[in-house]
PDB file of C-alpha atoms in Angstrom:
ATOM      1  CA  VAL W   1      -7.755  -0.962  -3.449  1.00 89.00           C
ATOM      2  CA  LEU W   2      -4.274  -2.363  -3.650  1.00 90.00           C
ATOM      3  CA  MET W   3      -3.482  -1.147  -0.078  1.00 90.00           C
ATOM      4  CA  ALA W   4      -6.831  -2.348   1.206  1.00 91.00           C
ATOM      5  CA  ILE W   5      -6.311  -5.815  -0.210  1.00 90.00           C
ATOM      6  CA  GLY W   6      -2.792  -6.015   1.193  1.00 89.00           C
ATOM      7  CA  LEU W   7      -4.039  -4.878   4.673  1.00 89.00           C
ATOM      8  CA  ASN W   8      -6.914  -7.355   4.441  1.00 89.00           C
ATOM      9  CA  ILE W   9      -4.272 -10.256   4.560  1.00 87.00           C
ATOM     10  CA  VAL W  10      -3.019  -8.914   7.836  1.00 86.00           C
ATOM     11  CA  ILE W  11      -6.317  -7.953   9.525  1.00 86.00           C
ATOM     12  CA  GLY W  12      -8.852 -10.055   7.739  1.00 81.00           C
ATOM     13  CA  LYS W  13      -6.894 -13.333   7.396  1.00 78.00           C
ATOM     14  CA  SER W  14      -4.662 -13.281  10.375  1.00 77.00           C
ATOM     15  CA  CYS W  15      -6.581 -11.013  12.709  1.00 78.00           C
ATOM     16  CA  LEU W  16      -3.566  -8.796  13.443  1.00 80.00           C
ATOM     17  CA  LEU W  17      -4.641  -5.120  13.871  1.00 82.00           C
ATOM     18  CA  ASP W  18      -2.095  -3.018  11.946  1.00 84.00           C
ATOM     19  CA  LEU W  19      -2.552   0.740  12.260  1.00 86.00           C
ATOM     20  CA  GLY W  20       0.790   1.607  10.787  1.00 87.00           C
ATOM     21  CA  TYR W  21       0.273   0.086   7.296  1.00 90.00           C
ATOM     22  CA  VAL W  22       1.084   3.454   5.707  1.00 91.00           C
ATOM     23  CA  ALA W  23       4.692   2.924   6.592  1.00 92.00           C
ATOM     24  CA  PHE W  24       5.148   0.217   3.935  1.00 92.00           C
ATOM     25  CA  PHE W  25       3.421   2.609   1.525  1.00 93.00           C
ATOM     26  CA  ALA W  26       5.964   5.296   2.428  1.00 93.00           C
ATOM     27  CA  ILE W  27       8.927   2.809   2.033  1.00 93.00           C
ATOM     28  CA  GLY W  28       7.909   1.836  -1.440  1.00 93.00           C
ATOM     29  CA  ALA W  29       7.258   5.467  -2.394  1.00 93.00           C
ATOM     30  CA  TYR W  30      10.653   6.709  -1.129  1.00 93.00           C
ATOM     31  CA  THR W  31      12.438   3.777  -2.632  1.00 93.00           C
ATOM     32  CA  MET W  32      11.044   4.864  -5.949  1.00 92.00           C
ATOM     33  CA  GLY W  33      11.752   8.561  -5.272  1.00 90.00           C
ATOM     34  CA  LEU W  34      15.436   8.014  -4.254  1.00 89.00           C
ATOM     35  CA  LEU W  35      16.456   5.410  -6.752  1.00 90.00           C
ATOM     36  CA  GLY W  36      14.414   6.997  -9.601  1.00 84.00           C
ATOM     37  CA  THR W  37      16.103  10.368  -9.164  1.00 78.00           C
ATOM     38  CA  LYS W  38      19.558   9.350  -8.283  1.00 77.00           C
ATOM     39  CA  THR W  39      20.360   6.148 -10.186  1.00 77.00           C
ATOM     40  CA  GLY W  40      18.386   6.446 -13.456  1.00 76.00           C
ATOM     41  CA  LEU W  41      16.719   3.070 -12.938  1.00 85.00           C
ATOM     42  CA  ASN W  42      13.137   2.875 -14.377  1.00 86.00           C
ATOM     43  CA  THR W  43      10.006   1.974 -12.364  1.00 89.00           C
ATOM     44  CA  TRP W  44      10.009  -1.722 -13.260  1.00 90.00           C
ATOM     45  CA  GLU W  45      13.659  -2.052 -12.225  1.00 91.00           C
ATOM     46  CA  ILE W  46      12.900  -0.261  -8.962  1.00 92.00           C
ATOM     47  CA  LEU W  47       9.648  -2.187  -8.239  1.00 92.00           C
ATOM     48  CA  PRO W  48      11.314  -5.456  -7.070  1.00 93.00           C
ATOM     49  CA  ILE W  49      13.653  -3.341  -4.746  1.00 94.00           C
ATOM     50  CA  GLY W  50      10.651  -1.569  -3.204  1.00 92.00           C
ATOM     51  CA  ILE W  51       8.825  -4.865  -2.678  1.00 92.00           C
ATOM     52  CA  ALA W  52      11.934  -6.331  -0.974  1.00 93.00           C
ATOM     53  CA  MET W  53      12.288  -3.238   1.230  1.00 93.00           C
ATOM     54  CA  ALA W  54       8.689  -3.184   2.279  1.00 92.00           C
ATOM     55  CA  MET W  55       8.713  -6.963   2.927  1.00 91.00           C
ATOM     56  CA  PHE W  56      11.823  -6.857   4.954  1.00 90.00           C
ATOM     57  CA  SER W  57      10.386  -3.925   7.043  1.00 89.00           C
ATOM     58  CA  GLY W  58       7.174  -5.884   7.589  1.00 87.00           C
ATOM     59  CA  ILE W  59       9.148  -8.862   8.888  1.00 86.00           C
ATOM     60  CA  ILE W  60      11.305  -6.601  11.101  1.00 86.00           C
ATOM     61  CA  LEU W  61       8.200  -5.093  12.591  1.00 84.00           C
ATOM     62  CA  GLY W  62       6.565  -8.422  12.990  1.00 82.00           C
ATOM     63  CA  VAL W  63       9.295 -10.077  14.949  1.00 83.00           C
ATOM     64  CA  PRO W  64       8.902  -7.980  18.170  1.00 80.00           C
ATOM     65  CA  ALA W  65       5.242  -7.020  17.597  1.00 75.00           C
ATOM     66  CA  LEU W  66       3.899 -10.541  17.453  1.00 76.00           C
ATOM     67  CA  LYS W  67       4.708 -10.902  21.056  1.00 77.00           C
ATOM     68  CA  LEU W  68       1.892  -8.595  21.757  1.00 76.00           C
ATOM     69  CA  ARG W  69      -1.908  -8.911  21.051  1.00 74.00           C
ATOM     70  CA  GLY W  70      -4.958  -6.729  20.603  1.00 73.00           C
ATOM     71  CA  ASP W  71      -4.638  -3.011  21.471  1.00 78.00           C
ATOM     72  CA  TYR W  72      -0.967  -3.394  22.355  1.00 84.00           C
ATOM     73  CA  LEU W  73      -0.106  -4.613  18.811  1.00 82.00           C
ATOM     74  CA  ALA W  74      -2.114  -1.888  17.343  1.00 84.00           C
ATOM     75  CA  ILE W  75      -0.175   0.783  19.340  1.00 87.00           C
ATOM     76  CA  ILE W  76       3.157  -0.786  18.277  1.00 87.00           C
ATOM     77  CA  THR W  77       2.259  -0.760  14.615  1.00 87.00           C
ATOM     78  CA  LEU W  78       0.792   2.771  14.840  1.00 89.00           C
ATOM     79  CA  GLY W  79       4.123   3.982  16.407  1.00 89.00           C
ATOM     80  CA  PHE W  80       6.124   2.227  13.636  1.00 89.00           C
ATOM     81  CA  GLY W  81       4.126   4.168  10.971  1.00 89.00           C
ATOM     82  CA  GLU W  82       4.767   7.474  12.677  1.00 90.00           C
ATOM     83  CA  ILE W  83       8.362   6.659  13.169  1.00 91.00           C
ATOM     84  CA  ILE W  84       8.855   6.054   9.412  1.00 91.00           C
ATOM     85  CA  ARG W  85       7.043   9.397   8.608  1.00 91.00           C
ATOM     86  CA  VAL W  86       9.199  11.359  11.117  1.00 91.00           C
ATOM     87  CA  PHE W  87      12.281   9.609   9.878  1.00 90.00           C
ATOM     88  CA  MET W  88      11.673  10.622   6.243  1.00 91.00           C
ATOM     89  CA  ASN W  89      10.810  14.161   7.387  1.00 90.00           C
ATOM     90  CA  ASN W  90      14.066  14.633   9.241  1.00 90.00           C
ATOM     91  CA  LEU W  91      16.458  12.751   6.966  1.00 86.00           C
ATOM     92  CA  ASP W  92      17.686  15.933   5.399  1.00 84.00           C
ATOM     93  CA  HIS W  93      20.632  16.657   7.775  1.00 80.00           C
ATOM     94  CA  PRO W  94      23.485  16.305   8.396  1.00 81.00           C
ATOM     95  CA  VAL W  95      23.339  14.457   4.980  1.00 82.00           C
ATOM     96  CA  ASN W  96      20.357  15.358   2.761  1.00 85.00           C
ATOM     97  CA  ILE W  97      18.828  12.080   1.643  1.00 85.00           C
ATOM     98  CA  THR W  98      15.045  12.511   1.481  1.00 86.00           C
ATOM     99  CA  ASN W  99      15.061  16.327   1.235  1.00 86.00           C
ATOM    100  CA  GLY W 100      13.118  16.442   4.414  1.00 87.00           C
ATOM    101  CA  PRO W 101       9.682  18.145   4.403  1.00 88.00           C
ATOM    102  CA  LYS W 102      10.256  19.541   0.919  1.00 89.00           C
ATOM    103  CA  GLY W 103       9.953  16.048  -0.568  1.00 87.00           C
ATOM    104  CA  LEU W 104      11.434  14.590  -3.661  1.00 88.00           C
ATOM    105  CA  ASP W 105      10.300  15.688  -7.113  1.00 87.00           C
ATOM    106  CA  GLN W 106      11.152  15.083 -10.738  1.00 85.00           C
ATOM    107  CA  ILE W 107      10.409  11.321 -10.385  1.00 87.00           C
ATOM    108  CA  ASP W 108      10.342   9.552 -13.766  1.00 86.00           C
ATOM    109  CA  PRO W 109       6.854   8.384 -14.832  1.00 87.00           C
ATOM    110  CA  ILE W 110       6.077   4.796 -15.667  1.00 88.00           C
ATOM    111  CA  SER W 111       7.086   3.532 -19.058  1.00 87.00           C
ATOM    112  CA  ILE W 112       5.699   0.426 -20.803  1.00 86.00           C
ATOM    113  CA  PHE W 113       7.708  -0.790 -23.913  1.00 82.00           C
ATOM    114  CA  GLY W 114       9.019   2.688 -24.445  1.00 80.00           C
ATOM    115  CA  LEU W 115       5.719   4.361 -24.012  1.00 82.00           C
ATOM    116  CA  SER W 116       5.740   6.955 -21.197  1.00 83.00           C
ATOM    117  CA  LEU W 117       2.484   7.130 -19.329  1.00 85.00           C
ATOM    118  CA  GLY W 118       3.369  10.717 -18.342  1.00 82.00           C
ATOM    119  CA  LYS W 119       2.347  11.875 -21.777  1.00 85.00           C
ATOM    120  CA  LYS W 120      -0.947  11.461 -23.631  1.00 84.00           C
ATOM    121  CA  LEU W 121      -1.136   8.820 -26.261  1.00 83.00           C
ATOM    122  CA  VAL W 122      -2.175   9.936 -29.746  1.00 81.00           C
ATOM    123  CA  ILE W 123      -3.491   7.245 -32.223  1.00 80.00           C
ATOM    124  CA  GLY W 124      -4.600   9.158 -35.369  1.00 76.00           C
ATOM    125  CA  ASP W 125      -7.420  11.511 -34.282  1.00 78.00           C
ATOM    126  CA  PHE W 126      -7.869   9.674 -31.037  1.00 83.00           C
ATOM    127  CA  GLU W 127      -6.168  10.857 -27.818  1.00 84.00           C
ATOM    128  CA  ILE W 128      -5.909   9.133 -24.515  1.00 84.00           C
ATOM    129  CA  ALA W 129      -4.922  11.318 -21.520  1.00 87.00           C
ATOM    130  CA  SER W 130      -1.993  10.422 -19.367  1.00 87.00           C
ATOM    131  CA  VAL W 131      -4.281   9.983 -16.403  1.00 88.00           C
ATOM    132  CA  SER W 132      -6.319   7.386 -18.257  1.00 89.00           C
ATOM    133  CA  LEU W 133      -3.203   5.492 -19.176  1.00 89.00           C
ATOM    134  CA  TYR W 134      -2.300   5.299 -15.587  1.00 90.00           C
ATOM    135  CA  TYR W 135      -5.898   4.244 -14.721  1.00 91.00           C
ATOM    136  CA  TYR W 136      -5.854   1.302 -17.103  1.00 91.00           C
ATOM    137  CA  LEU W 137      -2.483   0.145 -15.726  1.00 91.00           C
ATOM    138  CA  PHE W 138      -3.630   0.395 -12.108  1.00 92.00           C
ATOM    139  CA  LEU W 139      -6.780  -1.421 -12.958  1.00 92.00           C
ATOM    140  CA  PHE W 140      -4.826  -4.281 -14.508  1.00 93.00           C
ATOM    141  CA  LEU W 141      -2.556  -4.461 -11.427  1.00 92.00           C
ATOM    142  CA  VAL W 142      -5.633  -4.395  -9.167  1.00 92.00           C
ATOM    143  CA  LEU W 143      -6.977  -7.375 -11.028  1.00 93.00           C
ATOM    144  CA  VAL W 144      -3.595  -9.284 -10.718  1.00 93.00           C
ATOM    145  CA  THR W 145      -3.619  -8.498  -7.008  1.00 91.00           C
ATOM    146  CA  ILE W 146      -7.200  -9.732  -6.579  1.00 92.00           C
ATOM    147  CA  LEU W 147      -6.105 -12.959  -8.289  1.00 93.00           C
ATOM    148  CA  ILE W 148      -3.066 -13.398  -5.983  1.00 91.00           C
ATOM    149  CA  SER W 149      -5.076 -12.690  -2.907  1.00 90.00           C
ATOM    150  CA  HIS W 150      -7.745 -15.162  -3.863  1.00 89.00           C
ATOM    151  CA  ARG W 151      -5.211 -17.838  -4.629  1.00 91.00           C
ATOM    152  CA  LEU W 152      -3.599 -17.236  -1.217  1.00 88.00           C
ATOM    153  CA  GLU W 153      -6.987 -17.418   0.443  1.00 86.00           C
ATOM    154  CA  ILE W 154      -7.811 -20.956  -0.907  1.00 88.00           C
ATOM    155  CA  SER W 155      -4.166 -22.133  -0.469  1.00 89.00           C
ATOM    156  CA  ARG W 156      -2.901 -24.019   2.506  1.00 90.00           C
ATOM    157  CA  ILE W 157      -1.263 -20.911   3.861  1.00 89.00           C
ATOM    158  CA  GLY W 158      -4.591 -19.001   3.583  1.00 87.00           C
ATOM    159  CA  ARG W 159      -6.448 -21.736   5.444  1.00 89.00           C
ATOM    160  CA  ALA W 160      -3.822 -21.662   8.135  1.00 89.00           C
ATOM    161  CA  TRP W 161      -4.085 -17.855   8.474  1.00 88.00           C
ATOM    162  CA  MET W 162      -7.889 -18.237   8.884  1.00 87.00           C
ATOM    163  CA  ALA W 163      -7.389 -21.015  11.487  1.00 88.00           C
ATOM    164  CA  ILE W 164      -5.182 -18.569  13.424  1.00 85.00           C
ATOM    165  CA  ARG W 165      -7.865 -15.901  13.110  1.00 84.00           C
ATOM    166  CA  GLU W 166     -10.634 -18.151  14.466  1.00 84.00           C
ATOM    167  CA  ASP W 167      -8.574 -19.736  17.324  1.00 85.00           C
ATOM    168  CA  GLU W 168      -4.823 -19.351  17.641  1.00 83.00           C
ATOM    169  CA  ILE W 169      -4.479 -21.723  20.570  1.00 87.00           C
ATOM    170  CA  ALA W 170      -6.380 -24.441  18.645  1.00 89.00           C
ATOM    171  CA  ALA W 171      -4.274 -23.820  15.537  1.00 87.00           C
ATOM    172  CA  LYS W 172      -1.098 -24.081  17.404  1.00 88.00           C
ATOM    173  CA  ALA W 173      -2.235 -27.323  19.191  1.00 90.00           C
ATOM    174  CA  MET W 174      -2.833 -28.714  15.572  1.00 87.00           C
ATOM    175  CA  GLY W 175       0.788 -28.317  14.770  1.00 88.00           C
ATOM    176  CA  LEU W 176       0.747 -24.956  12.936  1.00 88.00           C
ATOM    177  CA  ASN W 177       3.697 -22.687  13.329  1.00 88.00           C
ATOM    178  CA  THR W 178       1.713 -19.581  14.223  1.00 85.00           C
ATOM    179  CA  ARG W 179       4.664 -17.298  14.592  1.00 85.00           C
ATOM    180  CA  ASN W 180       6.098 -17.932  11.143  1.00 87.00           C
ATOM    181  CA  LEU W 181       2.652 -17.778   9.572  1.00 88.00           C
ATOM    182  CA  LYS W 182       1.968 -14.410  11.219  1.00 86.00           C
ATOM    183  CA  LEU W 183       5.441 -13.083   9.979  1.00 87.00           C
ATOM    184  CA  MET W 184       4.470 -14.298   6.526  1.00 89.00           C
ATOM    185  CA  ALA W 185       1.180 -12.390   6.752  1.00 87.00           C
ATOM    186  CA  PHE W 186       2.979  -9.198   7.722  1.00 86.00           C
ATOM    187  CA  GLY W 187       5.529  -9.644   5.051  1.00 88.00           C
ATOM    188  CA  MET W 188       2.901 -10.381   2.336  1.00 89.00           C
ATOM    189  CA  GLY W 189       0.685  -7.510   3.402  1.00 89.00           C
ATOM    190  CA  ALA W 190       3.679  -5.108   3.406  1.00 90.00           C
ATOM    191  CA  THR W 191       4.513  -6.280  -0.080  1.00 92.00           C
ATOM    192  CA  PHE W 192       1.254  -4.873  -1.494  1.00 92.00           C
ATOM    193  CA  GLY W 193       1.893  -1.675   0.431  1.00 91.00           C
ATOM    194  CA  GLY W 194       5.371  -1.355  -1.167  1.00 92.00           C
ATOM    195  CA  VAL W 195       3.972  -1.947  -4.684  1.00 93.00           C
ATOM    196  CA  SER W 196       1.356   0.753  -4.023  1.00 93.00           C
ATOM    197  CA  GLY W 197       3.989   3.107  -2.820  1.00 93.00           C
ATOM    198  CA  VAL W 198       6.211   2.671  -5.976  1.00 93.00           C
ATOM    199  CA  LEU W 199       3.173   3.271  -8.195  1.00 92.00           C
ATOM    200  CA  PHE W 200       2.039   6.292  -6.243  1.00 92.00           C
ATOM    201  CA  ALA W 201       5.528   7.949  -6.552  1.00 92.00           C
ATOM    202  CA  SER W 202       5.687   7.247 -10.310  1.00 90.00           C
ATOM    203  CA  PHE W 203       2.126   8.565 -10.809  1.00 91.00           C
ATOM    204  CA  GLN W 204       2.514  11.697  -8.653  1.00 89.00           C
ATOM    205  CA  ARG W 205       6.171  12.254  -9.559  1.00 88.00           C
ATOM    206  CA  PHE W 206       6.574  13.753  -6.158  1.00 90.00           C
ATOM    207  CA  VAL W 207       6.544  12.363  -2.631  1.00 91.00           C
ATOM    208  CA  SER W 208       6.690  14.084   0.730  1.00 90.00           C
ATOM    209  CA  PRO W 209       6.180  12.974   4.294  1.00 89.00           C
ATOM    210  CA  GLU W 210       2.743  14.680   4.488  1.00 88.00           C
ATOM    211  CA  SER W 211       1.413  11.989   2.103  1.00 87.00           C
ATOM    212  CA  PHE W 212       1.952   9.318   4.681  1.00 90.00           C
ATOM    213  CA  SER W 213       0.127  10.522   7.753  1.00 87.00           C
ATOM    214  CA  LEU W 214      -1.718   8.444  10.394  1.00 86.00           C
ATOM    215  CA  MET W 215      -5.048   9.238   8.629  1.00 88.00           C
ATOM    216  CA  GLU W 216      -3.946   7.378   5.605  1.00 88.00           C
ATOM    217  CA  SER W 217      -3.589   4.271   7.666  1.00 87.00           C
ATOM    218  CA  VAL W 218      -6.887   4.926   9.439  1.00 89.00           C
ATOM    219  CA  MET W 219      -8.554   5.351   5.980  1.00 90.00           C
ATOM    220  CA  VAL W 220      -7.218   1.995   4.743  1.00 90.00           C
ATOM    221  CA  VAL W 221      -8.305   0.244   7.919  1.00 89.00           C
ATOM    222  CA  ALA W 222     -11.780   1.755   7.506  1.00 90.00           C
ATOM    223  CA  MET W 223     -11.885   0.408   3.880  1.00 90.00           C
ATOM    224  CA  VAL W 224     -11.167  -3.109   5.140  1.00 89.00           C
ATOM    225  CA  VAL W 225     -13.585  -2.915   8.098  1.00 88.00           C
ATOM    226  CA  LEU W 226     -16.420  -1.204   6.055  1.00 85.00           C
ATOM    227  CA  GLY W 227     -16.483  -3.844   3.376  1.00 78.00           C
ATOM    228  CA  GLY W 228     -16.266  -6.819   5.640  1.00 80.00           C
ATOM    229  CA  ILE W 229     -13.006  -8.005   7.247  1.00 83.00           C
ATOM    230  CA  GLY W 230     -11.561 -10.948   5.239  1.00 80.00           C
ATOM    231  CA  HIS W 231     -13.993 -10.603   2.346  1.00 84.00           C
ATOM    232  CA  ILE W 232     -12.193  -9.556  -0.882  1.00 87.00           C
ATOM    233  CA  PRO W 233     -15.256  -8.138  -2.774  1.00 89.00           C
ATOM    234  CA  GLY W 234     -16.312  -6.280   0.368  1.00 89.00           C
ATOM    235  CA  VAL W 235     -12.838  -4.835   0.785  1.00 90.00           C
ATOM    236  CA  ILE W 236     -12.957  -3.581  -2.885  1.00 89.00           C
ATOM    237  CA  LEU W 237     -16.401  -2.078  -2.320  1.00 90.00           C
ATOM    238  CA  GLY W 238     -15.228  -0.371   0.859  1.00 89.00           C
ATOM    239  CA  ALA W 239     -12.240   1.094  -0.899  1.00 88.00           C
ATOM    240  CA  LEU W 240     -14.280   2.410  -3.702  1.00 88.00           C
ATOM    241  CA  LEU W 241     -16.773   3.964  -1.439  1.00 88.00           C
ATOM    242  CA  LEU W 242     -14.415   5.709   0.802  1.00 87.00           C
ATOM    243  CA  ALA W 243     -12.280   6.923  -2.128  1.00 84.00           C
ATOM    244  CA  GLY W 244     -15.122   7.888  -4.395  1.00 81.00           C
ATOM    245  CA  LEU W 245     -17.753   9.288  -2.007  1.00 82.00           C
ATOM    246  CA  PRO W 246     -15.595  12.319  -0.888  1.00 80.00           C
ATOM    247  CA  GLU W 247     -15.228  13.319  -4.563  1.00 78.00           C
ATOM    248  CA  LEU W 248     -18.866  13.148  -5.208  1.00 79.00           C
ATOM    249  CA  LEU W 249     -19.796  15.016  -1.967  1.00 79.00           C
ATOM    250  CA  ARG W 250     -17.163  17.657  -2.862  1.00 78.00           C
ATOM    251  CA  HIS W 251     -19.032  18.337  -6.072  1.00 73.00           C
ATOM    252  CA  VAL W 252     -22.298  18.538  -4.186  1.00 74.00           C
ATOM    253  CA  ALA W 253     -20.771  20.879  -1.583  1.00 70.00           C
ATOM    254  CA  GLN W 254     -19.481  23.149  -4.363  1.00 74.00           C
ATOM    255  CA  GLN W 255     -22.964  23.281  -5.951  1.00 73.00           C
ATOM    256  CA  LEU W 256     -24.599  24.010  -2.660  1.00 71.00           C
ATOM    257  CA  GLY W 257     -21.934  26.656  -1.995  1.00 68.00           C
ATOM    258  CA  GLN W 258     -22.658  28.351  -5.353  1.00 66.00           C
ATOM    259  CA  THR W 259     -26.390  28.140  -4.684  1.00 66.00           C
ATOM    260  CA  GLY W 260     -26.045  29.559  -1.251  1.00 59.00           C
TER     261      GLY W 260
END
């Protein structure tokens, strides 16, 4: 949901088809993986760095890519996503930084006020599993993200993005700086991807290039399109459907396999 809401800013609000969104997800995850294992910083200290790295990468991608439109823009962003994945996969020689295809492990879990979410919480006879603690944290962050996205949508910037989406030439004729607004959309969308990556690395405690394939980008785009481009509740529904249905169908397939 976090990634889908971020991509919705780029596709739904500004009508910029980004097929390499997983690159920002990977940048956030590897920022957490590298700094979390080599510097001793905790997740909340690394999170602003991951956001800054993802935002900077989004702006860097946007500067040359915004000269293109339609399918050509999609191809450029797709290539950027694959370049980041291949880069992380091969950055293990001559100096080993990302550990190549083996990935990075032993990443520290998220801690809140000294409470590690990597361990179950015991309160008397009541126990809360680690995965449940992460679930409640992610749910809270999703709600914050929805609020931020909604405030952006009704703001002056959000209305400018929608004007560009409807008719870029008319928006430019009305005095909007379409180039800077598009760069802002790329940067803001990349920010949500970076946050998702940092949280993903802390939750999994392991990252590898295989987690950031083209299909991940395609899946996030499908979430945005399925729910209705530019519609926040629809994007959330699309994300939940595409994330939840495979798990439900897997259970059904197992039952049918056992019956067969």
